[in-house]
Tab-separated table of C-alpha atoms in Angstrom:
chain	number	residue	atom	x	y	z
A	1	UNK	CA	78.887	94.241	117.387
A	2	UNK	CA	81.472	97.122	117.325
A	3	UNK	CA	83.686	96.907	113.381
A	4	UNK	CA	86.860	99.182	113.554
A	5	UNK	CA	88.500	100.544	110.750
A	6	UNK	CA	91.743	102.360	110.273
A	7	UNK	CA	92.922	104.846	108.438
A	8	UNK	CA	95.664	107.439	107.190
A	9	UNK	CA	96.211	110.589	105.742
A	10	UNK	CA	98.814	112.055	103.509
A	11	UNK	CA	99.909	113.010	99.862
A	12	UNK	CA	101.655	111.102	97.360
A	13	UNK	CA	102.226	111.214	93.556
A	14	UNK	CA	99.389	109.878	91.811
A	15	UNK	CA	99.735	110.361	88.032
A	16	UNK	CA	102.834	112.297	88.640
A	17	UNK	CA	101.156	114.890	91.194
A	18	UNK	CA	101.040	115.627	94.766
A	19	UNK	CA	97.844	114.591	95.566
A	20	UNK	CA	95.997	114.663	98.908
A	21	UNK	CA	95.145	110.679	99.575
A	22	UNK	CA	92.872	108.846	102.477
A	23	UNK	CA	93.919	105.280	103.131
A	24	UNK	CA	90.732	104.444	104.262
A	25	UNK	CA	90.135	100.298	105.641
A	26	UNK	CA	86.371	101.035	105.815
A	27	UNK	CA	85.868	101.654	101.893
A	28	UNK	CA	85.854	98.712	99.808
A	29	UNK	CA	86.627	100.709	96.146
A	30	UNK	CA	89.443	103.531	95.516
A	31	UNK	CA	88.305	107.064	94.059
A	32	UNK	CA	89.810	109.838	92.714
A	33	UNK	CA	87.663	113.177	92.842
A	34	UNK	CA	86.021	114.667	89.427
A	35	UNK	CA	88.266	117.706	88.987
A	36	UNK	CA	91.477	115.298	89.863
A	37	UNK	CA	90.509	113.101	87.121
A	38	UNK	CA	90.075	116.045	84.337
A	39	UNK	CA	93.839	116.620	84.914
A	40	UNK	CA	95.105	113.791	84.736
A	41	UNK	CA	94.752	114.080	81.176
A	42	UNK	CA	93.560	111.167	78.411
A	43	UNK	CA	96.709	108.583	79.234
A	44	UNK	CA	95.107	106.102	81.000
A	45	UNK	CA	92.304	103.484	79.937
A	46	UNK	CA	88.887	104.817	80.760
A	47	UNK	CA	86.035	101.869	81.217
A	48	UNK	CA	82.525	102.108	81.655
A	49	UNK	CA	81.131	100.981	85.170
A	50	UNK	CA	77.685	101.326	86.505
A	51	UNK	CA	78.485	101.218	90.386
A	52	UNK	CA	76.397	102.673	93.122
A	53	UNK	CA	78.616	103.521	96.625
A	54	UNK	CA	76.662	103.759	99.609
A	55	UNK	CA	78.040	106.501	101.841
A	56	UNK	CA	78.042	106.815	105.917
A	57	UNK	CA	74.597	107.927	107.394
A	58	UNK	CA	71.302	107.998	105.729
A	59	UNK	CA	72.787	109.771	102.544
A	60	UNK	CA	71.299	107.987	99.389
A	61	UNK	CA	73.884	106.284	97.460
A	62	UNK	CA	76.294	107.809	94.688
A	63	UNK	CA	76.645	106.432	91.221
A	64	UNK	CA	80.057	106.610	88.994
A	65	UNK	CA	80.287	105.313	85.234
A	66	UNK	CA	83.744	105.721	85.023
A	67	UNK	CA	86.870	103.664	85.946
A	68	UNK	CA	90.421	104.876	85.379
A	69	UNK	CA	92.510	102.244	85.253
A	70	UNK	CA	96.046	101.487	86.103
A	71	UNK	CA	97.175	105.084	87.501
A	72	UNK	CA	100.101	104.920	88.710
A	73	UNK	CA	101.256	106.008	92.627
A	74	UNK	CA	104.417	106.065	94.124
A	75	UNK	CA	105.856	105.115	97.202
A	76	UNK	CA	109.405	104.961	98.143
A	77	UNK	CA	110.575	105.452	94.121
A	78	UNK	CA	108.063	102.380	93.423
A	79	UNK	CA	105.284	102.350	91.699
A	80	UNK	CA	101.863	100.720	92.643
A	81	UNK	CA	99.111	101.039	90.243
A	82	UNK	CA	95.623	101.585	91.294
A	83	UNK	CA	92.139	101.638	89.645
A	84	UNK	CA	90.457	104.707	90.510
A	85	UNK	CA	86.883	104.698	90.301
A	86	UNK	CA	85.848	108.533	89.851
A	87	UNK	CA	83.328	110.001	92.250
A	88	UNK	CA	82.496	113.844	93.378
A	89	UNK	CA	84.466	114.167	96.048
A	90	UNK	CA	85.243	117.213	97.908
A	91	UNK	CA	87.963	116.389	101.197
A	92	UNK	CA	90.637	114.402	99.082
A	93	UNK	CA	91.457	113.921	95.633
A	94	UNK	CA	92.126	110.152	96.109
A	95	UNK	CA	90.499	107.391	98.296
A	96	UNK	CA	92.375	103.776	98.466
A	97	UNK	CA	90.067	101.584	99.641
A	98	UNK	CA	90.323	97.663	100.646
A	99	UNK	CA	90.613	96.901	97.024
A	100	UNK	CA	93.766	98.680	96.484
A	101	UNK	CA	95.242	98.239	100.087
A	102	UNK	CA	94.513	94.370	100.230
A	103	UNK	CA	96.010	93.948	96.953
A	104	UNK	CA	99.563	95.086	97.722
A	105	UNK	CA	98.933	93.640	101.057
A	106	UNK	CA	98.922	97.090	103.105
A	107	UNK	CA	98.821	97.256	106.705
A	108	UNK	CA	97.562	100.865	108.574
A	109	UNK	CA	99.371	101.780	111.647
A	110	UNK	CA	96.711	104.667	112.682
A	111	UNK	CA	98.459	105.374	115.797
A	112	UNK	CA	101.960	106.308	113.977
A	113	UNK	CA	100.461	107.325	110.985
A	114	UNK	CA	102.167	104.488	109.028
A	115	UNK	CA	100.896	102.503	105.816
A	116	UNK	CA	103.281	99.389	105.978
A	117	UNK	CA	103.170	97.321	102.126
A	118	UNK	CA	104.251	93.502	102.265
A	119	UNK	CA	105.285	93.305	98.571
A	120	UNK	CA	105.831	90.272	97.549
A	121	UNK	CA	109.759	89.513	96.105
A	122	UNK	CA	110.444	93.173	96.985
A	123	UNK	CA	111.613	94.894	100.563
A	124	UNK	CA	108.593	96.212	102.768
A	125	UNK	CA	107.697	99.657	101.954
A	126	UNK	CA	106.412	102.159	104.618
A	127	UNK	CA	104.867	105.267	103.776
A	128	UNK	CA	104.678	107.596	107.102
A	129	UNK	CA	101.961	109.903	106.567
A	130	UNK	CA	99.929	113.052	108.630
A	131	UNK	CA	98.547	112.172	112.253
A	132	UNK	CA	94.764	113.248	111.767
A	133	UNK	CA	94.909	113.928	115.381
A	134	UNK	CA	97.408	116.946	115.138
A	135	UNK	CA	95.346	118.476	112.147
A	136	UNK	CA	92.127	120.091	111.721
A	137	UNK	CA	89.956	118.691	108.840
């Protein structure tokens, strides 16, 4: 059996930064990297987790403790809020997985480089972000 999953690239305002983001449809939680968490200062709820993520490959499995939740990201002057579970994490600052995307009912257009949000009560948002094949990572 052959399991496809999308993704996209691109930065946003998480917190009220830029921040370099990975929609990713093959990662069931959202992350946001060590060091992005240390500046996003003490405004947001903190909760204890105890959650191990199994990574690609043989790689054992990384733990995280720590939850941030509700941060706030924008898109098109609205705000969705995500739950950022906070991980080492070297590549991007942020990772929304198929919690957050599934939630706001996200759809990822790989080949245009589109995340397409079917909000309900509100007009569809779509975030155009970076092709990954046009960039080196």
């Amino acid at each position: 059996m052959h399991i496809s999953f999308s993704y996209a690239l691109g930065t946003l305002l998480v917190s009220g930064n830029p921040t370099h983001v990975l929609f990713d449809s093959g990662g069931t939680n959202s992350f946001v990297s060590s060091d992005k968490a240390d500046k996003l200062g003490d405004g947001y709820e903190k909760r204890e987790v105890n959650v191990l993520e199994h990574t690609a490959g043989n790689q054992p499995p990384l733990q995280t403790r720590i939850v941030l939740v509700g941060i706030p990201v924008v898109i098109q002057d609205t705000i969705l809020h995500a739950n950022l579970l906070v991980m080492p994490m070297e590549m991007f600052k942020v990772i929304f997985g198929m919690d957050w995307l599934s939630g706001y009912h996200a759809h990822l257009d790989c080949r245009r480089s589109r995340v397409v949000f079917e909000l309900r009560n509100r007009p569809r948002l779509t975030y155009c972000g970076i092709n990954p094949s046009k960039i080196a990572l």
